[in-house]
């Protein structure tokens, strides 16, 4: 079965937002470096009995070539990166960052996309675009579970022909396995786009430095079957770009330290519900997804609209009041401008009330005039939709 993919505008906008952050970065073709090929005597003596076919023998021979390919470093200064980020945020009507938020590598960029809107497709396409515009080729995708890992792997498989038609090349991807270290050597020595996929269970057991389990000792220890090299050093040398799928599940200190050990160039965080916020550059929230008919249904009780330019734009429906002597009224909590500060206050509102006036003319509430209060559905509707 062959899948046909429709190019969605919102997905293209998300990819363009990421690529635009690095505007001004020079393009570098495959950037070579001299790999540590380890102790070949130990490598060959340990592997010769396992590599019997012609194809496998060539793999060992290829390892003897000391050339490797890595991601070129970012040549932009922090000020230039921040300027690009602010321009992207303004273009996407997001709250403008005051500084680069500390994260992994040169910067950590947040992409907020509702579940079911194609996050995986977006970050696969992002890899192709980053390669096309800047020459970067090494990526690591970290996912929260085995099930999602298999789904991501399947997405790479079924989109290969689709992206081949657009870019004229295919991504080489593999799932990290501590028992198959040859994959890491190919990851570092291949000049094409290479992706390592790893799930959190494997990550937590394999990537903890100083861990006493077998997996940790493999990646952080010198291995005879790996030419007395440390696998982690092979990963570090290529300056991989990290892509975290559902990063809110990876916020632990130990996990973050292990991710830093990859020596990432920068980090892309894809989620519908970010917990720790970095520099947000694209947002497609639940309301946007519903309005664009990307999801079938949403249920909302309390709403907090965030990340808009210059405001937090808070709004919460606490309850709907029903009385025999009054039409339905709504208890709404929103921000009200004061002399010295802005405070959140609760007001009992009726159809026709204008939050712009009730908030003492705060810009984020323009157009928020109550048009309907539905006690059965438990919703309120404004004239702006």
PDB file of C-alpha atoms in Angstrom, residues 207-335:
ATOM      1  CA  UNK A 207      22.180   6.809  29.153  1.00  0.00           C
ATOM      2  CA  UNK A 208      22.751   7.409  32.855  1.00  0.00           C
ATOM      3  CA  UNK A 209      26.426   8.236  33.340  1.00  0.00           C
ATOM      4  CA  UNK A 210      27.911   6.294  36.199  1.00  0.00           C
ATOM      5  CA  UNK A 211      25.049   3.804  36.154  1.00  0.00           C
ATOM      6  CA  UNK A 212      25.825   0.306  37.308  1.00  0.00           C
ATOM      7  CA  UNK A 213      23.591  -1.515  34.861  1.00  0.00           C
ATOM      8  CA  UNK A 214      24.955  -3.246  31.797  1.00  0.00           C
ATOM      9  CA  UNK A 215      23.484  -0.781  29.285  1.00  0.00           C
ATOM     10  CA  UNK A 216      25.028   2.279  30.951  1.00  0.00           C
ATOM     11  CA  UNK A 217      28.402   0.597  31.127  1.00  0.00           C
ATOM     12  CA  UNK A 218      28.188  -0.111  27.391  1.00  0.00           C
ATOM     13  CA  UNK A 219      27.633   3.448  26.206  1.00  0.00           C
ATOM     14  CA  UNK A 220      29.911   5.134  28.771  1.00  0.00           C
ATOM     15  CA  UNK A 221      32.597   2.453  28.909  1.00  0.00           C
ATOM     16  CA  UNK A 222      35.412   1.507  26.559  1.00  0.00           C
ATOM     17  CA  UNK A 223      34.300  -1.532  24.607  1.00  0.00           C
ATOM     18  CA  UNK A 224      36.650  -4.105  23.097  1.00  0.00           C
ATOM     19  CA  UNK A 225      34.090  -4.866  20.387  1.00  0.00           C
ATOM     20  CA  UNK A 226      33.994  -1.134  19.639  1.00  0.00           C
ATOM     21  CA  UNK A 227      37.730  -0.713  19.287  1.00  0.00           C
ATOM     22  CA  UNK A 228      38.220   0.332  22.945  1.00  0.00           C
ATOM     23  CA  UNK A 229      36.154   3.450  22.299  1.00  0.00           C
ATOM     24  CA  UNK A 230      33.274   4.900  24.310  1.00  0.00           C
ATOM     25  CA  UNK A 231      30.066   4.942  22.232  1.00  0.00           C
ATOM     26  CA  UNK A 232      28.995   8.210  23.887  1.00  0.00           C
ATOM     27  CA  UNK A 233      32.089   9.916  22.434  1.00  0.00           C
ATOM     28  CA  UNK A 234      31.077   8.843  18.925  1.00  0.00           C
ATOM     29  CA  UNK A 235      27.684  10.532  19.443  1.00  0.00           C
ATOM     30  CA  UNK A 236      29.198  13.680  20.973  1.00  0.00           C
ATOM     31  CA  UNK A 237      31.563  14.190  18.054  1.00  0.00           C
ATOM     32  CA  UNK A 238      28.756  14.777  15.510  1.00  0.00           C
ATOM     33  CA  UNK A 239      26.980  17.610  17.430  1.00  0.00           C
ATOM     34  CA  UNK A 240      23.521  16.069  16.901  1.00  0.00           C
ATOM     35  CA  UNK A 241      20.324  18.114  16.792  1.00  0.00           C
ATOM     36  CA  UNK A 242      17.953  16.850  19.492  1.00  0.00           C
ATOM     37  CA  UNK A 243      14.227  16.472  18.836  1.00  0.00           C
ATOM     38  CA  UNK A 244      12.188  15.748  21.955  1.00  0.00           C
ATOM     39  CA  UNK A 245       8.712  14.337  21.313  1.00  0.00           C
ATOM     40  CA  UNK A 246       6.573  15.141  24.413  1.00  0.00           C
ATOM     41  CA  UNK A 247       9.425  16.818  26.355  1.00  0.00           C
ATOM     42  CA  UNK A 248       7.248  17.303  29.464  1.00  0.00           C
ATOM     43  CA  UNK A 249       7.940  13.642  30.196  1.00  0.00           C
ATOM     44  CA  UNK A 250      11.703  14.226  30.091  1.00  0.00           C
ATOM     45  CA  UNK A 251      12.148  17.092  32.555  1.00  0.00           C
ATOM     46  CA  UNK A 252      13.979  15.115  35.253  1.00  0.00           C
ATOM     47  CA  UNK A 253      17.443  16.328  36.221  1.00  0.00           C
ATOM     48  CA  UNK A 254      19.068  12.968  35.457  1.00  0.00           C
ATOM     49  CA  UNK A 255      17.423  12.843  32.026  1.00  0.00           C
ATOM     50  CA  UNK A 256      18.449  16.407  31.180  1.00  0.00           C
ATOM     51  CA  UNK A 257      22.038  15.685  32.242  1.00  0.00           C
ATOM     52  CA  UNK A 258      22.091  12.597  30.027  1.00  0.00           C
ATOM     53  CA  UNK A 259      20.760  14.638  27.095  1.00  0.00           C
ATOM     54  CA  UNK A 260      23.536  17.206  27.609  1.00  0.00           C
ATOM     55  CA  UNK A 261      26.045  14.368  27.330  1.00  0.00           C
ATOM     56  CA  UNK A 262      25.050  14.090  23.668  1.00  0.00           C
ATOM     57  CA  UNK A 263      26.692  17.494  23.113  1.00  0.00           C
ATOM     58  CA  UNK A 264      23.648  18.712  21.122  1.00  0.00           C
ATOM     59  CA  UNK A 265      23.842  21.566  18.632  1.00  0.00           C
ATOM     60  CA  UNK A 266      20.378  22.729  19.712  1.00  0.00           C
ATOM     61  CA  UNK A 267      17.063  21.218  20.788  1.00  0.00           C
ATOM     62  CA  UNK A 268      13.541  21.196  19.309  1.00  0.00           C
ATOM     63  CA  UNK A 269      10.685  20.438  21.729  1.00  0.00           C
ATOM     64  CA  UNK A 270       7.416  19.206  20.176  1.00  0.00           C
ATOM     65  CA  UNK A 271       4.344  18.962  22.401  1.00  0.00           C
ATOM     66  CA  UNK A 272       0.713  19.991  22.830  1.00  0.00           C
ATOM     67  CA  UNK A 273       1.239  20.607  26.562  1.00  0.00           C
ATOM     68  CA  UNK A 274       4.632  22.064  27.394  1.00  0.00           C
ATOM     69  CA  UNK A 275       5.392  22.173  31.110  1.00  0.00           C
ATOM     70  CA  UNK A 276       8.797  23.838  31.042  1.00  0.00           C
ATOM     71  CA  UNK A 277       8.804  26.688  28.557  1.00  0.00           C
ATOM     72  CA  UNK A 278      11.736  27.745  26.403  1.00  0.00           C
ATOM     73  CA  UNK A 279      11.596  29.987  23.327  1.00  0.00           C
ATOM     74  CA  UNK A 280       8.228  29.287  21.704  1.00  0.00           C
ATOM     75  CA  UNK A 281       8.314  29.823  17.946  1.00  0.00           C
ATOM     76  CA  UNK A 282       5.101  28.176  16.720  1.00  0.00           C
ATOM     77  CA  UNK A 283       1.754  27.383  18.359  1.00  0.00           C
ATOM     78  CA  UNK A 284      -1.240  25.483  17.040  1.00  0.00           C
ATOM     79  CA  UNK A 285      -3.442  25.071  20.121  1.00  0.00           C
ATOM     80  CA  UNK A 286      -6.665  23.097  20.562  1.00  0.00           C
ATOM     81  CA  UNK A 287      -8.897  26.009  19.509  1.00  0.00           C
ATOM     82  CA  UNK A 288      -6.867  26.681  16.357  1.00  0.00           C
ATOM     83  CA  UNK A 289      -6.883  22.977  15.498  1.00  0.00           C
ATOM     84  CA  UNK A 290     -10.661  22.814  15.930  1.00  0.00           C
ATOM     85  CA  UNK A 291     -11.304  25.997  13.941  1.00  0.00           C
ATOM     86  CA  UNK A 292      -9.189  24.629  11.077  1.00  0.00           C
ATOM     87  CA  UNK A 293     -11.119  21.322  11.285  1.00  0.00           C
ATOM     88  CA  UNK A 294      -7.951  19.403  12.110  1.00  0.00           C
ATOM     89  CA  UNK A 295      -9.600  17.699  15.095  1.00  0.00           C
ATOM     90  CA  UNK A 296     -13.254  16.662  15.418  1.00  0.00           C
ATOM     91  CA  UNK A 297     -14.189  17.897  18.884  1.00  0.00           C
ATOM     92  CA  UNK A 298     -12.854  19.691  21.928  1.00  0.00           C
ATOM     93  CA  UNK A 299     -14.360  20.105  25.383  1.00  0.00           C
ATOM     94  CA  UNK A 300     -13.418  23.209  27.349  1.00  0.00           C
ATOM     95  CA  UNK A 301     -14.311  24.273  30.868  1.00  0.00           C
ATOM     96  CA  UNK A 302     -11.502  26.634  31.775  1.00  0.00           C
ATOM     97  CA  UNK A 303      -9.532  28.409  29.083  1.00  0.00           C
ATOM     98  CA  UNK A 304      -6.156  30.089  29.403  1.00  0.00           C
ATOM     99  CA  UNK A 305      -4.970  31.498  26.111  1.00  0.00           C
ATOM    100  CA  UNK A 306      -1.194  31.980  26.309  1.00  0.00           C
ATOM    101  CA  UNK A 307       1.824  33.127  24.351  1.00  0.00           C
ATOM    102  CA  UNK A 308       0.217  36.050  22.538  1.00  0.00           C
ATOM    103  CA  UNK A 309       2.303  39.106  21.727  1.00  0.00           C
ATOM    104  CA  UNK A 310       2.605  41.334  24.801  1.00  0.00           C
ATOM    105  CA  UNK A 311       0.044  39.607  27.032  1.00  0.00           C
ATOM    106  CA  UNK A 312      -0.870  36.390  28.857  1.00  0.00           C
ATOM    107  CA  UNK A 313      -4.559  36.879  27.782  1.00  0.00           C
ATOM    108  CA  UNK A 314      -6.136  34.967  30.657  1.00  0.00           C
ATOM    109  CA  UNK A 315      -9.810  33.986  30.709  1.00  0.00           C
ATOM    110  CA  UNK A 316     -11.591  31.425  32.915  1.00  0.00           C
ATOM    111  CA  UNK A 317     -15.238  30.350  33.084  1.00  0.00           C
ATOM    112  CA  UNK A 318     -15.873  29.485  36.741  1.00  0.00           C
ATOM    113  CA  UNK A 319     -19.600  28.702  36.563  1.00  0.00           C
ATOM    114  CA  UNK A 320     -22.945  29.594  35.006  1.00  0.00           C
ATOM    115  CA  UNK A 321     -25.669  31.018  37.271  1.00  0.00           C
ATOM    116  CA  UNK A 322     -29.312  30.083  36.681  1.00  0.00           C
ATOM    117  CA  UNK A 323     -32.133  32.029  38.326  1.00  0.00           C
ATOM    118  CA  UNK A 324     -35.901  32.273  37.908  1.00  0.00           C
ATOM    119  CA  UNK A 325     -35.677  36.059  37.883  1.00  0.00           C
ATOM    120  CA  UNK A 326     -32.675  36.486  35.556  1.00  0.00           C
ATOM    121  CA  UNK A 327     -31.457  35.089  32.244  1.00  0.00           C
ATOM    122  CA  UNK A 328     -28.387  32.854  32.597  1.00  0.00           C
ATOM    123  CA  UNK A 329     -25.275  34.689  33.769  1.00  0.00           C
ATOM    124  CA  UNK A 330     -21.624  33.638  33.800  1.00  0.00           C
ATOM    125  CA  UNK A 331     -19.006  33.962  36.531  1.00  0.00           C
ATOM    126  CA  UNK A 332     -15.872  34.886  34.546  1.00  0.00           C
ATOM    127  CA  UNK A 333     -12.369  35.460  35.851  1.00  0.00           C
ATOM    128  CA  UNK A 334     -10.202  37.754  33.761  1.00  0.00           C
ATOM    129  CA  UNK A 335      -7.500  40.396  34.119  1.00  0.00           C
TER     130      UNK A 335
END
